[in-house]
PDB file of C-alpha atoms in Angstrom:
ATOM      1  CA  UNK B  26     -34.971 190.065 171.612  1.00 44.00           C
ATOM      2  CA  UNK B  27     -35.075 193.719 171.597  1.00 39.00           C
ATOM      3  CA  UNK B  28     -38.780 195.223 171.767  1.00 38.00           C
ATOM      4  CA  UNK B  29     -37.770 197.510 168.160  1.00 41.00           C
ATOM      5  CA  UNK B  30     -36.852 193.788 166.918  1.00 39.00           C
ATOM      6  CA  UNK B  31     -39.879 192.300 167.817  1.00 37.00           C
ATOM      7  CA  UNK B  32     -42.221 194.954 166.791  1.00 37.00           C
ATOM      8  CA  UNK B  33     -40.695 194.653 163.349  1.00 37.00           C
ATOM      9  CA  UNK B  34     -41.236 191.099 163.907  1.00 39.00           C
ATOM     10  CA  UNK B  35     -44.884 191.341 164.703  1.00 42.00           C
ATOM     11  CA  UNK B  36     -45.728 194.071 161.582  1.00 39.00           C
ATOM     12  CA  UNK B  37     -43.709 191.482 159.136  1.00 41.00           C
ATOM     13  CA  UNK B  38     -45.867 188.838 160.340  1.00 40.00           C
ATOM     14  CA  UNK B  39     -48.753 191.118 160.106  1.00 38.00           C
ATOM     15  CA  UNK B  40     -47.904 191.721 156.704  1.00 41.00           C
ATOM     16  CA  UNK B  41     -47.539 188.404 155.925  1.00 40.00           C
ATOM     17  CA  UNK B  42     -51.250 187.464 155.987  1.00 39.00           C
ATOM     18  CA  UNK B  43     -52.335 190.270 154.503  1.00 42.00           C
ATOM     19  CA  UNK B  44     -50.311 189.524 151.349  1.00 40.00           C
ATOM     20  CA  UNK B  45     -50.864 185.861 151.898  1.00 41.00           C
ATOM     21  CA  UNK B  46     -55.070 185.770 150.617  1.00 42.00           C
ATOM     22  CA  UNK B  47     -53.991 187.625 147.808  1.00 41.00           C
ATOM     23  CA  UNK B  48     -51.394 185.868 146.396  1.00 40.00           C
ATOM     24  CA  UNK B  49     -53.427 182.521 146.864  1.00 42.00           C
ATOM     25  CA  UNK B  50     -55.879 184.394 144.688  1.00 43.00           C
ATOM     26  CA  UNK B  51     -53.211 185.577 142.414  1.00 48.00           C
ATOM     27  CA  UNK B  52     -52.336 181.488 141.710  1.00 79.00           C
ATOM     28  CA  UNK B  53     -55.751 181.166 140.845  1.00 87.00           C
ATOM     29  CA  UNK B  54     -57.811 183.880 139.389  1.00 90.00           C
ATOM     30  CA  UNK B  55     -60.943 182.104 138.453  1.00 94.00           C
ATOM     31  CA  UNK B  56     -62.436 180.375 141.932  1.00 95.00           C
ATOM     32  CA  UNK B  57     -65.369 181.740 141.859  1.00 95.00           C
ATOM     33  CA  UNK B  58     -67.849 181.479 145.281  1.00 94.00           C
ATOM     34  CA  UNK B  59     -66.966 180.019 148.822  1.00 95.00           C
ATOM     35  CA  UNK B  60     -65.159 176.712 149.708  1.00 96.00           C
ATOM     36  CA  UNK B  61     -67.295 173.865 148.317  1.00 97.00           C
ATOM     37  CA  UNK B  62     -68.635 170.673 150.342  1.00 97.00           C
ATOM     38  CA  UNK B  63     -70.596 167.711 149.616  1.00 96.00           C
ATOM     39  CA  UNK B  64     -73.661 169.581 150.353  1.00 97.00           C
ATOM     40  CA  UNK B  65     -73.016 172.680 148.576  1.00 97.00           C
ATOM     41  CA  UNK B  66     -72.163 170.869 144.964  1.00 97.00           C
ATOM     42  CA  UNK B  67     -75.459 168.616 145.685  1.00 97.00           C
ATOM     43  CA  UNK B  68     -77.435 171.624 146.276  1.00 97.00           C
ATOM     44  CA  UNK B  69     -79.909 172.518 143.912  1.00 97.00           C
ATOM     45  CA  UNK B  70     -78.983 175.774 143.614  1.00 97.00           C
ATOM     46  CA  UNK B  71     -75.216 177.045 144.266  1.00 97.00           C
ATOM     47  CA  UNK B  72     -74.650 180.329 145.613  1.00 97.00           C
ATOM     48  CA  UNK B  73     -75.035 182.435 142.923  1.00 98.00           C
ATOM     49  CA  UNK B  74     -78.342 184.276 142.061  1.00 98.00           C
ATOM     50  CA  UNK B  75     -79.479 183.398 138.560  1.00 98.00           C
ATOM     51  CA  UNK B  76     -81.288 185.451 135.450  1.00 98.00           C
ATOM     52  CA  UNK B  77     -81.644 184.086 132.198  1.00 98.00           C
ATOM     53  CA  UNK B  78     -82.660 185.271 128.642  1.00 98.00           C
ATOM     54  CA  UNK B  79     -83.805 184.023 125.821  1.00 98.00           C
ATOM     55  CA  UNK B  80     -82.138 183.734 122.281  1.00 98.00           C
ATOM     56  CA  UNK B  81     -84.046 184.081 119.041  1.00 97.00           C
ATOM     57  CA  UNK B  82     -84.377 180.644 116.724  1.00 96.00           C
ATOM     58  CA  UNK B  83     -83.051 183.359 113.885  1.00 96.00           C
ATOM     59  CA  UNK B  84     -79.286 183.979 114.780  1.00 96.00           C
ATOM     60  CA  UNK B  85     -76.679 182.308 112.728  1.00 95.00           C
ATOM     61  CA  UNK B  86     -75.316 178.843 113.282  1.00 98.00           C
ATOM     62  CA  UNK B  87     -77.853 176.909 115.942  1.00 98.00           C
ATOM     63  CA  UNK B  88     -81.514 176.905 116.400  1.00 98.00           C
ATOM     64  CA  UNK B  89     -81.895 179.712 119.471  1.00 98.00           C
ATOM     65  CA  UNK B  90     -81.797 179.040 123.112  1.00 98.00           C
ATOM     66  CA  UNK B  91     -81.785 180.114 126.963  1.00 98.00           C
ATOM     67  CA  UNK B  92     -79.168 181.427 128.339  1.00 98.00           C
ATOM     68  CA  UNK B  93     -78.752 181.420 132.265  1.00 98.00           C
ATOM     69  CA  UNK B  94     -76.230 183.622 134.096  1.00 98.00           C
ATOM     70  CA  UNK B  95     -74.923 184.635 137.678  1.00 98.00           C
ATOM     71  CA  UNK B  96     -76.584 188.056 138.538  1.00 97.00           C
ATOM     72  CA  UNK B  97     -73.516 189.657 140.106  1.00 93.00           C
ATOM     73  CA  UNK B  98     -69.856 190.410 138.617  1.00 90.00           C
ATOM     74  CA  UNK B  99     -68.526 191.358 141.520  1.00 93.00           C
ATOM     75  CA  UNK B 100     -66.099 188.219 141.329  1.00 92.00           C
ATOM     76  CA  UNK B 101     -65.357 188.659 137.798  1.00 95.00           C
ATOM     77  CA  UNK B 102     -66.022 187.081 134.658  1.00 97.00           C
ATOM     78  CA  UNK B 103     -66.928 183.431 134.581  1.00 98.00           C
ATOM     79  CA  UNK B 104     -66.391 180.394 131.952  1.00 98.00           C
ATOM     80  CA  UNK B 105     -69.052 179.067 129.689  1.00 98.00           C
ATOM     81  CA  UNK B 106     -70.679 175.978 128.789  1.00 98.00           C
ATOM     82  CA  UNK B 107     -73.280 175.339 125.756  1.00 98.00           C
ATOM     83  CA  UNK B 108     -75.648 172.247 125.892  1.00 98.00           C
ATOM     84  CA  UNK B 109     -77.240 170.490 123.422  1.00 98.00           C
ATOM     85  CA  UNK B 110     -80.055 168.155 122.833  1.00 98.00           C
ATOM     86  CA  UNK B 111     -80.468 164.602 121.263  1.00 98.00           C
ATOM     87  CA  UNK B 112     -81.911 163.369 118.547  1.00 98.00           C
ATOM     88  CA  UNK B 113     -85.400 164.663 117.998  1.00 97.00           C
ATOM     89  CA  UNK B 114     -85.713 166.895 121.422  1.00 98.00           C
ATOM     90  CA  UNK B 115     -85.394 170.361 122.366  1.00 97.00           C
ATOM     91  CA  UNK B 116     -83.787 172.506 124.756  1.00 97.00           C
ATOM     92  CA  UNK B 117     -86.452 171.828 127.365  1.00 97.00           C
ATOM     93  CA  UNK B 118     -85.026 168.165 127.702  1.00 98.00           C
ATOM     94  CA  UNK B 119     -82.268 169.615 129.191  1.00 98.00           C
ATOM     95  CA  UNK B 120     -83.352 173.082 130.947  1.00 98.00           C
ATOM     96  CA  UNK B 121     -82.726 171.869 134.229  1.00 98.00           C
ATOM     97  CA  UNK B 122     -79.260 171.960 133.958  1.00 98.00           C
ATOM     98  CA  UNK B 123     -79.236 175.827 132.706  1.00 98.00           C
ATOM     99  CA  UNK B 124     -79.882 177.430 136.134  1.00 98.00           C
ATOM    100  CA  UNK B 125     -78.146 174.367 138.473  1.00 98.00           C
ATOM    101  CA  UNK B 126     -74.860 174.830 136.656  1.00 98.00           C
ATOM    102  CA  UNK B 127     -74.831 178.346 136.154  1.00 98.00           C
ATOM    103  CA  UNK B 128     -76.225 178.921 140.062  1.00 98.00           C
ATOM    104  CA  UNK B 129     -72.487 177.468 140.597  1.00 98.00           C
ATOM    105  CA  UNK B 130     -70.612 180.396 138.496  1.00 98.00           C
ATOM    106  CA  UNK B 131     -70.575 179.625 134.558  1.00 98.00           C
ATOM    107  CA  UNK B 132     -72.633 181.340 132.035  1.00 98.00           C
ATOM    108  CA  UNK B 133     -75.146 178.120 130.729  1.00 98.00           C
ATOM    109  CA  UNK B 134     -76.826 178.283 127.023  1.00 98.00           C
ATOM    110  CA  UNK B 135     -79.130 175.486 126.323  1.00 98.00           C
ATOM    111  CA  UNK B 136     -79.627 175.128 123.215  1.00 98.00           C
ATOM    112  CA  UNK B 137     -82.336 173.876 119.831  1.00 98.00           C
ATOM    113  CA  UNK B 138     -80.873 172.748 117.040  1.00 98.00           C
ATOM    114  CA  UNK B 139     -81.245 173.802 113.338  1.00 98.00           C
ATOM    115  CA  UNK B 140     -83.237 170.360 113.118  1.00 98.00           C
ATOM    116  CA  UNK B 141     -84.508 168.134 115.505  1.00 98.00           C
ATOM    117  CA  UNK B 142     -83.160 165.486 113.383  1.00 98.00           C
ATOM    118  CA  UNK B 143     -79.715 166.894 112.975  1.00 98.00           C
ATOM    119  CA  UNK B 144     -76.886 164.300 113.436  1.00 98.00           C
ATOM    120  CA  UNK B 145     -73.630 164.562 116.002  1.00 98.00           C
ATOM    121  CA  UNK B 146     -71.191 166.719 113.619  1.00 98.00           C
ATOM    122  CA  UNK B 147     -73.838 169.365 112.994  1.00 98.00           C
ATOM    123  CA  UNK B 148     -74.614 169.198 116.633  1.00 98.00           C
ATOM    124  CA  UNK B 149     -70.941 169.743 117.392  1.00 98.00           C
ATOM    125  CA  UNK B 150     -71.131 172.509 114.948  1.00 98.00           C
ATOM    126  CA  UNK B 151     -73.895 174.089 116.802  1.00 98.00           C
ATOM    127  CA  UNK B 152     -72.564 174.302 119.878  1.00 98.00           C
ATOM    128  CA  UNK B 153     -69.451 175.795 118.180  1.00 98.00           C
ATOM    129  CA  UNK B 154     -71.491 178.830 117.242  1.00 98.00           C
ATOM    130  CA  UNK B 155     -73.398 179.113 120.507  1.00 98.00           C
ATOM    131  CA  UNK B 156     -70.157 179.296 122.775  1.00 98.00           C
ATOM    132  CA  UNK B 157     -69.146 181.877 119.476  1.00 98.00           C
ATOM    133  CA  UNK B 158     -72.482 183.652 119.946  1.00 98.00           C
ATOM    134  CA  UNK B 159     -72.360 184.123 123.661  1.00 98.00           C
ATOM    135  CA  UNK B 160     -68.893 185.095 123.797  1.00 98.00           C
ATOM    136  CA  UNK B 161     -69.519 187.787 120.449  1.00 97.00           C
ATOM    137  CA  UNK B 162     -72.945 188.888 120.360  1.00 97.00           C
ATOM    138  CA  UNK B 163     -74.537 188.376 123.778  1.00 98.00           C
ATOM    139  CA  UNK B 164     -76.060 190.819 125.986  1.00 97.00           C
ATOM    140  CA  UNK B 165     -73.815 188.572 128.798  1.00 97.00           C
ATOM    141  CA  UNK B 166     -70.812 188.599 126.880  1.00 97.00           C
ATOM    142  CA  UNK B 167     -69.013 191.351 129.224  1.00 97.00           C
ATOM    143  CA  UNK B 168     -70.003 188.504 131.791  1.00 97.00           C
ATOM    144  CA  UNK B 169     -67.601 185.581 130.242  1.00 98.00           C
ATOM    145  CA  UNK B 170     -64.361 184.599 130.059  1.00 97.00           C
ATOM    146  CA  UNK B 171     -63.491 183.561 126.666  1.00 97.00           C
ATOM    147  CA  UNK B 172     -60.862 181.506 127.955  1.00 97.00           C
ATOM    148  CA  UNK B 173     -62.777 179.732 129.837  1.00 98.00           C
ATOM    149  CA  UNK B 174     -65.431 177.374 127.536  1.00 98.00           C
ATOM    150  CA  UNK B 175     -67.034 174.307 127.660  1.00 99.00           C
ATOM    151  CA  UNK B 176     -69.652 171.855 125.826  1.00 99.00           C
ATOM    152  CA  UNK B 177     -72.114 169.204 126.765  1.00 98.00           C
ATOM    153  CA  UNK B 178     -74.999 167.422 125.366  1.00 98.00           C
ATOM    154  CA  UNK B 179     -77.179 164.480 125.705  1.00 98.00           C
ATOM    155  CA  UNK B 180     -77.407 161.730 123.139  1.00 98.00           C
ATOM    156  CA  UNK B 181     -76.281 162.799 119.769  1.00 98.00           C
ATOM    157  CA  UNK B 182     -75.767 166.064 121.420  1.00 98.00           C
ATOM    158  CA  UNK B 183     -73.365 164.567 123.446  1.00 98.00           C
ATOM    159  CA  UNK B 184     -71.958 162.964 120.562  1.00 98.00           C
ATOM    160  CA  UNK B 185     -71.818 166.403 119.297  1.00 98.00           C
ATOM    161  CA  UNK B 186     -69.958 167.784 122.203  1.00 98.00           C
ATOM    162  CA  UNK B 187     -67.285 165.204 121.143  1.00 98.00           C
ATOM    163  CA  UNK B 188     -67.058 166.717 117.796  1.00 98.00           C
ATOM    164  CA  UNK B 189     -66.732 169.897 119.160  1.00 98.00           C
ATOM    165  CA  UNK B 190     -64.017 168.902 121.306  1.00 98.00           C
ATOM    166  CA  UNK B 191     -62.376 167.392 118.899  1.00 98.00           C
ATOM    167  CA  UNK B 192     -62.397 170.165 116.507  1.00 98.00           C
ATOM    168  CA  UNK B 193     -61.797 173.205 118.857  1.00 98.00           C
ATOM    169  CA  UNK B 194     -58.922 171.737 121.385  1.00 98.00           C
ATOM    170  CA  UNK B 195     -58.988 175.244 123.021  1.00 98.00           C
ATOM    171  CA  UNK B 196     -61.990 174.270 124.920  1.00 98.00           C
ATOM    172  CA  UNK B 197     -61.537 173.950 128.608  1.00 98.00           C
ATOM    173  CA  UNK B 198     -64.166 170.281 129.045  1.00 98.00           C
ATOM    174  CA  UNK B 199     -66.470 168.492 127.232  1.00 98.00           C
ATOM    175  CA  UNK B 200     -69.360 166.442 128.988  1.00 99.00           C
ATOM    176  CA  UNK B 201     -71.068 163.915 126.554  1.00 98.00           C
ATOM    177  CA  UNK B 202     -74.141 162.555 128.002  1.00 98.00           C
ATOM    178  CA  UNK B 203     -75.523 159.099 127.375  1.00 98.00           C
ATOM    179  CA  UNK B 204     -73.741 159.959 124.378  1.00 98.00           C
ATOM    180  CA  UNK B 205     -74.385 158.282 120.753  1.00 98.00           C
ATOM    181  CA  UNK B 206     -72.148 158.968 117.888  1.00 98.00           C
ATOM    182  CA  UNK B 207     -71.099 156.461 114.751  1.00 98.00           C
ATOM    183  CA  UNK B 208     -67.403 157.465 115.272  1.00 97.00           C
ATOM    184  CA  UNK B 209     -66.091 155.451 118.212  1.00 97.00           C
ATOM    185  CA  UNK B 210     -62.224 156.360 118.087  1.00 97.00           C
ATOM    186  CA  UNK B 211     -61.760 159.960 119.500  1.00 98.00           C
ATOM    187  CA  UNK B 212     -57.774 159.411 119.898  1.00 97.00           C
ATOM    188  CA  UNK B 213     -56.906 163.189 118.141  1.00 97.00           C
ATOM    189  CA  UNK B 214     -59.077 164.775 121.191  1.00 98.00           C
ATOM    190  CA  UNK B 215     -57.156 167.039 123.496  1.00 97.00           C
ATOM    191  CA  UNK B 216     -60.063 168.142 125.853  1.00 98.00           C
ATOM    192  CA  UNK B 217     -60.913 166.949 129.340  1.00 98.00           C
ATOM    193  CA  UNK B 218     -63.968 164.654 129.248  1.00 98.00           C
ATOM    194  CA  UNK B 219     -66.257 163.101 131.551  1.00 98.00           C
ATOM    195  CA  UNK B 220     -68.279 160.754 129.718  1.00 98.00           C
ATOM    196  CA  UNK B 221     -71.652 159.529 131.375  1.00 98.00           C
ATOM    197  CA  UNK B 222     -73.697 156.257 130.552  1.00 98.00           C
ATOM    198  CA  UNK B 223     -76.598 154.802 131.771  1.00 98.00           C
ATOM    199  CA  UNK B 224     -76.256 150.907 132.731  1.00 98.00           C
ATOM    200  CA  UNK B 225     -79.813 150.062 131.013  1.00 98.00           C
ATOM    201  CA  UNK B 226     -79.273 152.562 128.114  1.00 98.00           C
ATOM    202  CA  UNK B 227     -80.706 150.763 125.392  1.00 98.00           C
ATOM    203  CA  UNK B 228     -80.487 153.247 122.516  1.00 98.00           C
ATOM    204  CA  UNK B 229     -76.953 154.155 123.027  1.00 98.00           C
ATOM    205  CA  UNK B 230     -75.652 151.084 125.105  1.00 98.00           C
ATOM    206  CA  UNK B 231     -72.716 151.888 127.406  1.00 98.00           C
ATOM    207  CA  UNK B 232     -71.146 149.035 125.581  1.00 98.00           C
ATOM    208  CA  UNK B 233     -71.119 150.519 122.044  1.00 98.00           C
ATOM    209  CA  UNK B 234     -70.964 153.917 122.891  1.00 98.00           C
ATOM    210  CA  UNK B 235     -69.869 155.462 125.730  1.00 98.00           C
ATOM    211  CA  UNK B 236     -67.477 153.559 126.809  1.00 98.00           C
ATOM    212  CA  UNK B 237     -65.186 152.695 123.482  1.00 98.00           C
ATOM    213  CA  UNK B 238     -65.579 156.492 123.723  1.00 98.00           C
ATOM    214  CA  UNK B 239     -64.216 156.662 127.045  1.00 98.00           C
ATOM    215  CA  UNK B 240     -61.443 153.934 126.172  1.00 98.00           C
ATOM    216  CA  UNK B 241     -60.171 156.081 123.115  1.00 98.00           C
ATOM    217  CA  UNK B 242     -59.781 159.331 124.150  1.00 98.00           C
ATOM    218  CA  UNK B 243     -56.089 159.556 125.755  1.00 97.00           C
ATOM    219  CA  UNK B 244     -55.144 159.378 129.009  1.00 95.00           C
ATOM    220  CA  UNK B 245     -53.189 162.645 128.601  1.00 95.00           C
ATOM    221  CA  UNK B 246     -56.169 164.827 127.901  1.00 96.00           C
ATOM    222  CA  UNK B 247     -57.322 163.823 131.153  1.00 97.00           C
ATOM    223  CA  UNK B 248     -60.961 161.512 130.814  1.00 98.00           C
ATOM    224  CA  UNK B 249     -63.299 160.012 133.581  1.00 98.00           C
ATOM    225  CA  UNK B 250     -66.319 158.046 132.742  1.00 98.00           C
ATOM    226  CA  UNK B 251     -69.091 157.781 134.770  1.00 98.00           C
ATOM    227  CA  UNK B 252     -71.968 154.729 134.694  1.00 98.00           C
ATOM    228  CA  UNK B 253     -75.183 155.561 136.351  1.00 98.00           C
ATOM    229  CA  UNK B 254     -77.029 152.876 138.108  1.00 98.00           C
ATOM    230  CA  UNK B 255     -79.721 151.356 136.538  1.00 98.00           C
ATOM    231  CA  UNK B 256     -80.395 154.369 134.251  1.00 98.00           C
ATOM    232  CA  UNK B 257     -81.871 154.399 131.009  1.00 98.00           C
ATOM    233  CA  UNK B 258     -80.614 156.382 128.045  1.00 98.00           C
ATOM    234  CA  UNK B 259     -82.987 159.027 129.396  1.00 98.00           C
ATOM    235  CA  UNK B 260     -81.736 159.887 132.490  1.00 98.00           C
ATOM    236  CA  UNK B 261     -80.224 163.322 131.639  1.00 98.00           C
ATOM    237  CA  UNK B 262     -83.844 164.708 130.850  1.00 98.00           C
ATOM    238  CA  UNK B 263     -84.919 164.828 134.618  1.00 97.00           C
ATOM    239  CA  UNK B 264     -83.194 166.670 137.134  1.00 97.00           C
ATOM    240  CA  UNK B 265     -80.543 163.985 139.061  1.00 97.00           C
ATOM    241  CA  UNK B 266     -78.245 165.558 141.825  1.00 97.00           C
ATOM    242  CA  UNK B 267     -75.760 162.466 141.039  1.00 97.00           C
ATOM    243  CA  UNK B 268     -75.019 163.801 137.688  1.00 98.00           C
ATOM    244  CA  UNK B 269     -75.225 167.420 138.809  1.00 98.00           C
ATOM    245  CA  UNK B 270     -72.467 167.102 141.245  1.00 97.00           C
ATOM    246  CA  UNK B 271     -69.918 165.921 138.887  1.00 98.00           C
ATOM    247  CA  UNK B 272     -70.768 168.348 136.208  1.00 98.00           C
ATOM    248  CA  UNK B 273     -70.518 170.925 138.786  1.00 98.00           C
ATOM    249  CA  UNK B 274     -67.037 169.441 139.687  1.00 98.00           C
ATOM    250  CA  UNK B 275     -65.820 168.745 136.441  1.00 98.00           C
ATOM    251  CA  UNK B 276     -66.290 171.869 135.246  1.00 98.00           C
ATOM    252  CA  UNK B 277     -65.098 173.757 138.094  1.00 98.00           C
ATOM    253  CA  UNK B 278     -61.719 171.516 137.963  1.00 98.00           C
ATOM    254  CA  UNK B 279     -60.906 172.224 134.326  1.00 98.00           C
ATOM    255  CA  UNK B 280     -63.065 175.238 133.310  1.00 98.00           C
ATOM    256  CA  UNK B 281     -61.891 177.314 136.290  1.00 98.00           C
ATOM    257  CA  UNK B 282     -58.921 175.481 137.071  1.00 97.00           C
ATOM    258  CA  UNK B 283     -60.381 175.073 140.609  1.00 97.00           C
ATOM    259  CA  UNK B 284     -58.343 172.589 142.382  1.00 96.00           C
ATOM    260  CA  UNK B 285     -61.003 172.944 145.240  1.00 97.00           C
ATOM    261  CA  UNK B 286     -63.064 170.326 143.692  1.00 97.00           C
ATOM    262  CA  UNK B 287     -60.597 167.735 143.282  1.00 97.00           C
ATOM    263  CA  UNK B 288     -61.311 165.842 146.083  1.00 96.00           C
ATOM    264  CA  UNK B 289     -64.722 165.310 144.394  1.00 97.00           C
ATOM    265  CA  UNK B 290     -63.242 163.355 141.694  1.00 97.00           C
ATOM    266  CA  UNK B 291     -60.094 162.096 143.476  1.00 96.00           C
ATOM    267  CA  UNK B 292     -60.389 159.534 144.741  1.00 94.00           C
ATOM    268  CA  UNK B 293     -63.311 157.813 142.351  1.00 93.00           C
ATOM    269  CA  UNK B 294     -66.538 158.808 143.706  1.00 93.00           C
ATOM    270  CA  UNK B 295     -68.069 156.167 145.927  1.00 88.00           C
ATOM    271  CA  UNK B 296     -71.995 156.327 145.141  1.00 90.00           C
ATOM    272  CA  UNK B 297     -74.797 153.916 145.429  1.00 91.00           C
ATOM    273  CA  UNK B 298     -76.198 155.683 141.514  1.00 96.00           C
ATOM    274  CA  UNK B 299     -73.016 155.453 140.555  1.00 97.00           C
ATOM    275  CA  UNK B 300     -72.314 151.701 138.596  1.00 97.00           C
ATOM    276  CA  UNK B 301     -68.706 151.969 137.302  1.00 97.00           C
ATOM    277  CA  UNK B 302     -66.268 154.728 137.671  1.00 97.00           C
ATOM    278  CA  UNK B 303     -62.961 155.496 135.494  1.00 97.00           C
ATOM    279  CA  UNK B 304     -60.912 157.752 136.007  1.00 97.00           C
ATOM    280  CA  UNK B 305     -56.888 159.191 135.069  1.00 96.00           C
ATOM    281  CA  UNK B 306     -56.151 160.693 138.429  1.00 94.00           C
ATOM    282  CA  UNK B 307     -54.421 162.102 139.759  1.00 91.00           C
ATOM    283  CA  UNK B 308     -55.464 164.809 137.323  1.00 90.00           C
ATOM    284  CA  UNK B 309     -52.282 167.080 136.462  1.00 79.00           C
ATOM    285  CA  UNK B 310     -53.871 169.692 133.849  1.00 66.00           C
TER     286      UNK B 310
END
């Protein structure tokens, strides 16, 4: 080869990985923080630095809440993800979930209800007008991705985030939690869901809830459901990594489209909290 030949050679393959990080990015535009590993979705707190700020009981549509957001933009925006309480509790049931997920890169608003005795739909409703508050009105809303939104909720707040699902298919995943709901068929939802149960739930029994849920939603919309070991219906009111690390990947698969985490979903997880796992993988959404 001719040394002009293989210079040209040499600066094409030069060139070559310099265009080659960017168009991986290009393919993906909403990874957000490094490569992830067991330890890293397990961690406490992800890699992002974390603020949060509170929202006044008085604006329209939910009771008020916390919101919790990544510090820097220096990736970008992020996607979004509103939380709800069950029947009778408040957004302090379920603060520990605020800065874990959003310490992974989503903007996280816990919320309180109207009522602490409001009922699945209006829950669903709720959490509706928080994901429409954040993304409108909130001092973070330069910070999300409209695009990019998700629900969750424990109890009848996770029987709300089926609602919600259900009624706004644009949503990117829905997480119901121990969830309890008197609709059991959710065969018109569209969204991906990862339902969780507790084995020893006795107020919303696996058996009567969560998993007809699980059984009805469609295979197309792309579903796993999750049975924690031993747990009781309250088990998404303390801090639990097992339960952290697939909301973390769940919502980094279909929120951010993050094929990264798929190999923490596929193949079925294999842990010693984790009872019974369901799954449609491979996941193609």
């Amino acid at each position: 080869m001719r040394r002009g030949t293989r210079i040209l050679c040499g600066l094409s393959a030069v060139a070559a990985l310099a265009i080659a990080p960017a168009a991986q990015a290009a393919e993906n535009p909403y990874e957000r923080g490094p490569d992830p590993t067991e330890n890293s979705i397990e961690a406490v707190r992800g890699p992002f630095s974390v603020s949060q700020t509170t929202v006044s009981s008085l604006v329209s549509g939910f009771g008020g809440g916390t919101i919790y957001y990544p510090t820097s933009t220096a990736e970008g925006t992020f996607g979004a993800i509103a939380i709800s309480p069950g029947f009778t509790a408040r957004q302090s049931s379920i603060a520990w979930m605020g800065p874990r997920l959003a310490s992974q890169g989503f903007v996280v608003i816990t919320i309180d209800t109207n009522s602490i005795y409001d009922q699945p739909s209006s829950r669903g409703d709720q959490l509706r007008a928080a994901l429409s508050y954040l993304t409108n009105s909130s001092s973070v809303r330069s910070r999300i991705d409209a695009s990019r939104l998700a629900v969750a909720g424990h109890s009848m707040g996770g029987g709300g985030s089926l609602e919600a699902a259900q009624d706004q298919p644009t949503l990117q995943a829905a997480i119901p939690l121990a969830p309890w709901n008197t609709q059991k068929s959710w065969s018109n939802l569209r969204v991906p869901t990862f339902v969780i149960g507790g084995e020893n739930d006795s107020v919303a029994s696996v058996s009567s809830h969560a998993i007809p849920f699980y059984n009805s939603i469609p295979a197309s919309a792309e579903k796993a459901y999750m049975e924690m070991n031993n747990a009781s219906h309250f088990f998404p009111n303390t801090s639990n990594t097992t339960v952290a690390k697939y909301m973390v990947s769940w919502l980094k698969r279909f929120v951010d489209n993050d094929t990264r985490y798929e190999q923490f979903l596929c193949p079925a997880p294999d842990d010693r909290d984790i009872e019974e796992y369901r799954d449609t993988c491979p996941h193609a959404a």
